[in-house]
Amino acid sequence: MKYEMKAMTNISSVVQFVLQGFSDLPNLQGLLFGVFFIIYMTVLIGNGLIVTITRFDPALQKPMYFFLANFSSLEICYVSVTLPRMLKNLWTQDRSISKVECATQMFFFITLGASECLFLTVMSYDRYVAICNPLHYPLVMNHKTCVQLAAGSWLGGIPLQLWQTCQIFSLHFCNFNEIKHFFCDILPVLKLACGSTFLNEISLYVAALLFVVVPFMLILASYSKIICTILRLPTATGRAKAFSTCSSHLMVVVLFFGSGSITYLKPKSTQSAGTDKLLSLFYTTVTPMFNPMIYSLRNKDVIAALRKIFLNK
């Protein structure tokens, strides 16, 4: 590996990292490549279909599907930050990554992760207005408001995450350069830094508070009001229909926030590389893969649009 020697000291500054990935499973490299390739193609095709049908089907020109199309586009970008690099490492067995590439991957990963949290919050707000204030829904969720909410979700995390990435990679990394992960995530990279990382850990918890805890609390508040409103509906059919419009989103929220919160908010003393990799696989690959299935199988409008494409009905 390449090192930049510091004059007058015995310390070497790392300019290139090595991603451990799944090198501890040498006999499964080919199988893992095949599995992750299938997962990546599934994410691209599934979310790509959602984007296509919500863009061109007249029945899906509603705020809910506008946000769903943006969310599916975000999932494609989110997965593309990590999976192609992991596939390359598995195929070539060259697991090295430069400091600049590592910083770039981290920035896009945490920024898109923040955007995902914001989008899930916006989507819960959309369901709240639709169910709790249906008469005002067209006025409140007009096209301009939807575009502003989507733009805020895409761009809202950039300033803090850019600052956080710059702070992390301004640290001094020495001696050991193997990242015990399959991508450049914050916690595994911080473990390689020399000296104190206390301020970086504080900024990480602040970012987690702003982009994980606060959005999750807002989602809980929205759904508590949604559930109260649904339970007051006079007919069982009405309650079932109302639940069906938000159950898919709620499932995605639980999957994404559950695994992400365990990873970033658990005490440092309980962290292990193996557990972190497993949880990261869940919210970086498994959840984006199942999202199109969750939204399509539980949504009659989406199923009808898919039938038009594949069955010409």
Short mmCIF file of C-alpha atoms in Angstrom, two decimals:
data_model
loop_
_atom_site.label_atom_id
_atom_site.label_comp_id
_atom_site.label_asym_id
_atom_site.label_seq_id
_atom_site.Cartn_x
_atom_site.Cartn_y
_atom_site.Cartn_z
CA MET A 1 0.00 0.00 0.00
CA LYS A 2 1.05 3.60 -0.56
CA TYR A 3 2.14 5.74 2.34
CA GLU A 4 3.28 9.34 2.62
CA MET A 5 6.27 9.49 4.96
CA LYS A 6 6.39 12.30 7.49
CA ALA A 7 9.78 13.82 8.04
CA MET A 8 11.25 13.78 11.54
CA THR A 9 8.66 11.26 12.80
CA ASN A 10 7.99 7.57 12.74
CA ILE A 11 4.39 8.09 11.65
CA SER A 12 3.12 7.20 8.17
CA SER A 13 0.06 8.94 6.73
CA VAL A 14 -2.30 6.64 4.85
CA VAL A 15 -3.22 7.83 1.35
CA GLN A 16 -4.91 4.59 0.34
CA PHE A 17 -7.29 2.30 2.20
CA VAL A 18 -8.22 -1.35 1.81
CA LEU A 19 -11.85 -2.41 2.11
CA GLN A 20 -12.03 -5.67 4.00
CA GLY A 21 -15.39 -6.50 2.44
CA PHE A 22 -15.98 -10.24 2.53
CA SER A 23 -12.34 -11.30 2.26
CA ASP A 24 -12.88 -13.49 5.32
CA LEU A 25 -15.02 -15.73 3.07
CA PRO A 26 -12.47 -16.63 0.33
CA ASN A 27 -14.41 -19.65 -0.95
CA LEU A 28 -17.62 -17.67 -1.47
CA GLN A 29 -16.33 -14.75 -3.57
CA GLY A 30 -17.94 -15.98 -6.79
CA LEU A 31 -21.23 -16.80 -5.10
CA LEU A 32 -21.32 -13.42 -3.35
CA PHE A 33 -20.64 -11.64 -6.64
CA GLY A 34 -23.58 -13.46 -8.24
CA VAL A 35 -25.93 -12.73 -5.31
CA PHE A 36 -25.08 -9.02 -5.13
CA PHE A 37 -25.23 -8.66 -8.91
CA ILE A 38 -28.77 -10.10 -8.88
CA ILE A 39 -29.70 -7.78 -6.00
CA TYR A 40 -28.32 -4.75 -7.87
CA MET A 41 -30.19 -5.62 -11.06
CA THR A 42 -33.37 -6.19 -9.04
CA VAL A 43 -33.02 -2.75 -7.42
CA LEU A 44 -32.41 -1.05 -10.77
CA ILE A 45 -35.25 -2.81 -12.60
CA GLY A 46 -37.79 -2.66 -9.76
CA ASN A 47 -37.25 0.97 -8.86
CA GLY A 48 -36.83 1.90 -12.52
CA LEU A 49 -40.28 0.44 -13.24
CA ILE A 50 -41.78 2.46 -10.39
CA VAL A 51 -40.23 5.66 -11.79
CA THR A 52 -41.46 4.86 -15.31
CA ILE A 53 -45.07 4.05 -14.48
CA THR A 54 -45.48 6.99 -12.09
CA ARG A 55 -44.11 9.29 -14.78
CA PHE A 56 -46.27 8.15 -17.70
CA ASP A 57 -49.45 6.57 -16.28
CA PRO A 58 -52.24 9.21 -16.06
CA ALA A 59 -53.81 7.46 -13.06
CA LEU A 60 -50.64 7.96 -11.04
CA GLN A 61 -50.29 11.73 -11.45
CA LYS A 62 -50.85 12.39 -7.76
CA PRO A 63 -48.59 13.79 -5.02
CA MET A 64 -48.21 10.35 -3.40
CA TYR A 65 -46.80 8.86 -6.59
CA PHE A 66 -44.70 11.94 -7.31
CA PHE A 67 -42.90 11.34 -4.02
CA LEU A 68 -42.75 7.59 -4.68
CA ALA A 69 -41.02 8.24 -8.03
CA ASN A 70 -38.48 10.50 -6.33
CA PHE A 71 -37.97 7.94 -3.58
CA SER A 72 -37.38 5.16 -6.11
CA SER A 73 -34.88 7.35 -7.98
CA LEU A 74 -33.15 8.00 -4.67
CA GLU A 75 -32.97 4.25 -3.96
CA ILE A 76 -31.21 3.67 -7.29
CA CYS A 77 -28.64 6.36 -6.47
CA TYR A 78 -28.26 5.15 -2.89
CA VAL A 79 -27.48 1.57 -3.88
CA SER A 80 -25.23 2.68 -6.75
CA VAL A 81 -22.89 4.39 -4.28
CA THR A 82 -21.87 1.08 -2.68
CA LEU A 83 -22.85 -1.98 -4.73
CA PRO A 84 -20.89 -1.37 -7.98
CA ARG A 85 -17.70 -0.86 -5.99
CA MET A 86 -18.38 -3.99 -3.96
CA LEU A 87 -19.00 -5.98 -7.14
CA LYS A 88 -15.71 -4.70 -8.59
CA ASN A 89 -13.84 -5.73 -5.45
CA LEU A 90 -15.38 -9.22 -5.52
CA TRP A 91 -14.64 -9.65 -9.22
CA THR A 92 -11.04 -8.36 -9.27
CA GLN A 93 -10.08 -9.09 -5.63
CA ASP A 94 -8.47 -5.63 -5.66
CA ARG A 95 -9.95 -4.08 -2.54
CA SER A 96 -7.84 -0.91 -2.45
CA ILE A 97 -9.53 2.50 -2.55
CA SER A 98 -7.85 5.89 -2.55
CA LYS A 99 -8.50 8.45 0.16
CA VAL A 100 -10.30 10.74 -2.30
CA GLU A 101 -12.50 7.90 -3.59
CA CYS A 102 -13.27 6.87 -0.03
CA ALA A 103 -14.24 10.42 0.95
CA THR A 104 -16.41 10.76 -2.17
CA GLN A 105 -18.19 7.48 -1.47
CA MET A 106 -18.80 8.44 2.16
CA PHE A 107 -20.17 11.88 1.24
CA PHE A 108 -22.68 10.55 -1.29
CA PHE A 109 -23.69 7.67 0.96
CA ILE A 110 -24.45 9.75 4.05
CA THR A 111 -26.04 12.55 1.99
CA LEU A 112 -28.38 10.17 0.17
CA GLY A 113 -29.08 8.41 3.46
CA ALA A 114 -30.15 11.74 4.95
CA SER A 115 -32.30 12.38 1.87
CA GLU A 116 -33.98 9.02 2.34
CA CYS A 117 -34.91 9.90 5.92
CA LEU A 118 -36.30 13.25 4.77
CA PHE A 119 -38.28 11.67 1.92
CA LEU A 120 -39.84 9.12 4.26
CA THR A 121 -40.88 12.01 6.52
CA VAL A 122 -42.36 13.97 3.61
CA MET A 123 -44.25 10.89 2.42
CA SER A 124 -45.72 10.41 5.90
CA TYR A 125 -46.81 14.06 5.89
CA ASP A 126 -48.47 13.52 2.52
CA ARG A 127 -50.44 10.57 3.93
CA TYR A 128 -51.31 12.61 7.02
CA VAL A 129 -52.83 15.41 4.94
CA ALA A 130 -54.62 12.97 2.62
CA ILE A 131 -56.26 11.02 5.44
CA CYS A 132 -56.69 13.62 8.19
CA ASN A 133 -57.51 16.65 6.00
CA PRO A 134 -58.84 15.19 2.73
CA LEU A 135 -60.82 18.30 1.75
CA HIS A 136 -57.71 20.50 1.94
CA TYR A 137 -55.40 17.92 0.35
CA PRO A 138 -55.40 19.36 -3.22
CA LEU A 139 -54.75 22.84 -1.83
CA VAL A 140 -52.06 21.88 0.68
CA MET A 141 -50.20 19.37 -1.52
CA ASN A 142 -50.20 21.43 -4.72
CA HIS A 143 -47.53 20.95 -7.39
CA LYS A 144 -45.33 23.81 -6.16
CA THR A 145 -45.34 22.51 -2.59
CA CYS A 146 -44.53 18.97 -3.75
CA VAL A 147 -41.57 20.19 -5.80
CA GLN A 148 -40.29 22.26 -2.88
CA LEU A 149 -40.59 19.34 -0.46
CA ALA A 150 -38.83 17.01 -2.91
CA ALA A 151 -36.03 19.51 -3.55
CA GLY A 152 -35.59 20.05 0.19
CA SER A 153 -35.34 16.29 0.72
CA TRP A 154 -32.75 15.85 -2.05
CA LEU A 155 -30.59 18.80 -0.98
CA GLY A 156 -31.28 19.20 2.74
CA GLY A 157 -28.46 16.97 3.96
CA ILE A 158 -25.68 18.32 1.73
CA PRO A 159 -24.24 21.14 3.92
CA LEU A 160 -23.90 19.14 7.15
CA GLN A 161 -22.76 15.93 5.46
CA LEU A 162 -20.18 17.78 3.36
CA TRP A 163 -18.82 19.42 6.50
CA GLN A 164 -18.82 16.09 8.34
CA THR A 165 -16.96 14.32 5.52
CA CYS A 166 -14.34 17.08 5.34
CA GLN A 167 -13.84 16.91 9.11
CA ILE A 168 -13.36 13.13 9.05
CA PHE A 169 -10.85 13.15 6.20
CA SER A 170 -8.88 16.00 7.71
CA LEU A 171 -7.97 13.59 10.50
CA HIS A 172 -4.61 11.86 10.49
CA PHE A 173 -4.73 8.16 9.56
CA CYS A 174 -1.70 6.13 10.43
CA ASN A 175 -0.21 2.65 10.40
CA PHE A 176 -3.32 0.52 9.85
CA ASN A 177 -5.35 1.16 6.69
CA GLU A 178 -7.81 -1.74 6.42
CA ILE A 179 -11.44 -0.63 6.72
CA LYS A 180 -13.44 -3.45 8.28
CA HIS A 181 -16.42 -2.89 6.05
CA PHE A 182 -17.49 -3.26 2.42
CA PHE A 183 -17.68 0.52 1.86
CA CYS A 184 -16.36 3.72 3.43
CA ASP A 185 -18.84 4.19 6.25
CA ILE A 186 -18.22 6.73 9.01
CA LEU A 187 -17.66 4.49 12.03
CA PRO A 188 -15.21 2.00 10.42
CA VAL A 189 -13.16 4.90 8.97
CA LEU A 190 -13.06 6.74 12.31
CA LYS A 191 -11.60 3.64 13.94
CA LEU A 192 -8.48 4.07 11.78
CA ALA A 193 -7.82 7.67 12.83
CA CYS A 194 -4.93 8.59 15.10
CA GLY A 195 -5.67 10.67 18.15
CA SER A 196 -9.01 11.77 19.51
CA THR A 197 -12.15 11.46 17.38
CA PHE A 198 -14.46 12.80 20.10
CA LEU A 199 -15.60 15.86 18.11
CA ASN A 200 -16.26 13.73 15.04
CA GLU A 201 -18.35 11.33 17.07
CA ILE A 202 -20.31 14.25 18.52
CA SER A 203 -20.99 15.58 15.01
CA LEU A 204 -22.08 12.09 13.96
CA TYR A 205 -24.61 11.93 16.80
CA VAL A 206 -25.84 15.44 15.95
CA ALA A 207 -26.33 14.39 12.32
CA ALA A 208 -28.09 11.22 13.46
CA LEU A 209 -30.34 13.30 15.71
CA LEU A 210 -31.25 15.70 12.88
CA PHE A 211 -31.67 13.16 10.10
CA VAL A 212 -32.75 10.00 11.91
CA VAL A 213 -34.31 10.73 15.30
CA VAL A 214 -36.21 13.92 14.41
CA PRO A 215 -37.64 12.54 11.13
CA PHE A 216 -38.61 9.32 12.87
CA MET A 217 -40.41 11.24 15.62
CA LEU A 218 -42.24 13.32 13.01
CA ILE A 219 -43.27 10.13 11.22
CA LEU A 220 -44.54 8.65 14.50
CA ALA A 221 -46.52 11.85 15.16
CA SER A 222 -48.04 11.71 11.67
CA TYR A 223 -49.03 8.08 11.99
CA SER A 224 -50.45 8.48 15.47
CA LYS A 225 -52.86 11.07 14.06
CA ILE A 226 -53.48 8.95 10.95
CA ILE A 227 -54.38 5.90 13.04
CA CYS A 228 -56.68 7.93 15.29
CA THR A 229 -58.45 9.32 12.23
CA ILE A 230 -58.78 5.90 10.59
CA LEU A 231 -60.24 4.34 13.72
CA ARG A 232 -62.95 7.00 13.74
CA LEU A 233 -64.10 6.13 10.20
CA PRO A 234 -67.65 4.74 10.23
CA THR A 235 -67.19 1.74 7.93
CA ALA A 236 -64.79 -1.20 7.94
CA THR A 237 -64.27 -0.77 4.19
CA GLY A 238 -63.19 2.83 4.67
CA ARG A 239 -60.79 1.88 7.43
CA ALA A 240 -59.28 -0.91 5.33
CA LYS A 241 -58.81 1.40 2.34
CA ALA A 242 -57.19 4.09 4.47
CA PHE A 243 -54.83 1.60 6.10
CA SER A 244 -53.83 0.18 2.69
CA THR A 245 -52.70 3.59 1.44
CA CYS A 246 -50.13 4.01 4.22
CA SER A 247 -49.20 0.46 5.28
CA SER A 248 -46.55 0.10 2.54
CA HIS A 249 -44.82 3.29 3.58
CA LEU A 250 -44.94 2.27 7.23
CA MET A 251 -43.25 -1.05 6.43
CA VAL A 252 -40.41 0.72 4.61
CA VAL A 253 -40.01 3.15 7.53
CA VAL A 254 -39.66 0.30 10.02
CA LEU A 255 -37.14 -1.59 7.85
CA PHE A 256 -34.94 1.41 7.08
CA PHE A 257 -35.00 3.28 10.39
CA GLY A 258 -34.79 0.09 12.43
CA SER A 259 -31.52 -1.16 10.93
CA GLY A 260 -30.03 2.34 10.52
CA SER A 261 -30.74 3.36 14.11
CA ILE A 262 -29.17 0.22 15.53
CA THR A 263 -26.02 0.88 13.48
CA TYR A 264 -25.47 4.57 14.23
CA LEU A 265 -27.06 5.10 17.63
CA LYS A 266 -25.93 2.05 19.58
CA PRO A 267 -23.17 2.48 22.21
CA LYS A 268 -19.64 2.32 20.85
CA SER A 269 -18.70 -0.45 23.28
CA THR A 270 -21.22 -2.83 21.70
CA GLN A 271 -20.09 -2.32 18.09
CA SER A 272 -18.61 -5.23 16.15
CA ALA A 273 -17.45 -5.27 12.54
CA GLY A 274 -19.48 -8.36 11.66
CA THR A 275 -22.74 -7.02 13.07
CA ASP A 276 -22.21 -3.61 11.45
CA LYS A 277 -21.65 -5.21 8.05
CA LEU A 278 -24.76 -7.35 8.39
CA LEU A 279 -26.95 -4.39 9.41
CA SER A 280 -25.45 -2.22 6.68
CA LEU A 281 -26.23 -4.88 4.10
CA PHE A 282 -29.82 -4.77 5.26
CA TYR A 283 -30.43 -1.06 4.82
CA THR A 284 -28.10 -0.54 1.83
CA THR A 285 -29.24 -3.48 -0.32
CA VAL A 286 -32.12 -5.53 1.08
CA THR A 287 -34.49 -2.65 1.86
CA PRO A 288 -34.04 -0.93 -1.54
CA MET A 289 -34.59 -4.30 -3.23
CA PHE A 290 -37.87 -4.96 -1.43
CA ASN A 291 -39.26 -1.42 -1.64
CA PRO A 292 -40.72 -1.80 -5.18
CA MET A 293 -42.30 -5.11 -4.17
CA ILE A 294 -43.77 -3.61 -1.01
CA TYR A 295 -45.26 -0.63 -2.86
CA SER A 296 -46.48 -2.57 -5.90
CA LEU A 297 -47.96 -5.64 -4.20
CA ARG A 298 -49.94 -3.53 -1.73
CA ASN A 299 -51.12 -0.79 -4.10
CA LYS A 300 -53.96 -1.39 -6.56
CA ASP A 301 -53.07 1.64 -8.69
CA VAL A 302 -49.48 0.48 -9.13
CA ILE A 303 -50.61 -3.09 -9.91
CA ALA A 304 -53.04 -1.74 -12.53
CA ALA A 305 -50.26 0.34 -14.13
CA LEU A 306 -47.94 -2.68 -14.24
CA ARG A 307 -50.67 -4.75 -15.90
CA LYS A 308 -50.99 -2.10 -18.60
CA ILE A 309 -47.29 -2.47 -19.33
CA PHE A 310 -46.93 -6.25 -19.25
CA LEU A 311 -50.41 -7.46 -20.24
CA ASN A 312 -51.49 -4.53 -22.44
CA LYS A 313 -54.70 -4.19 -20.45
#
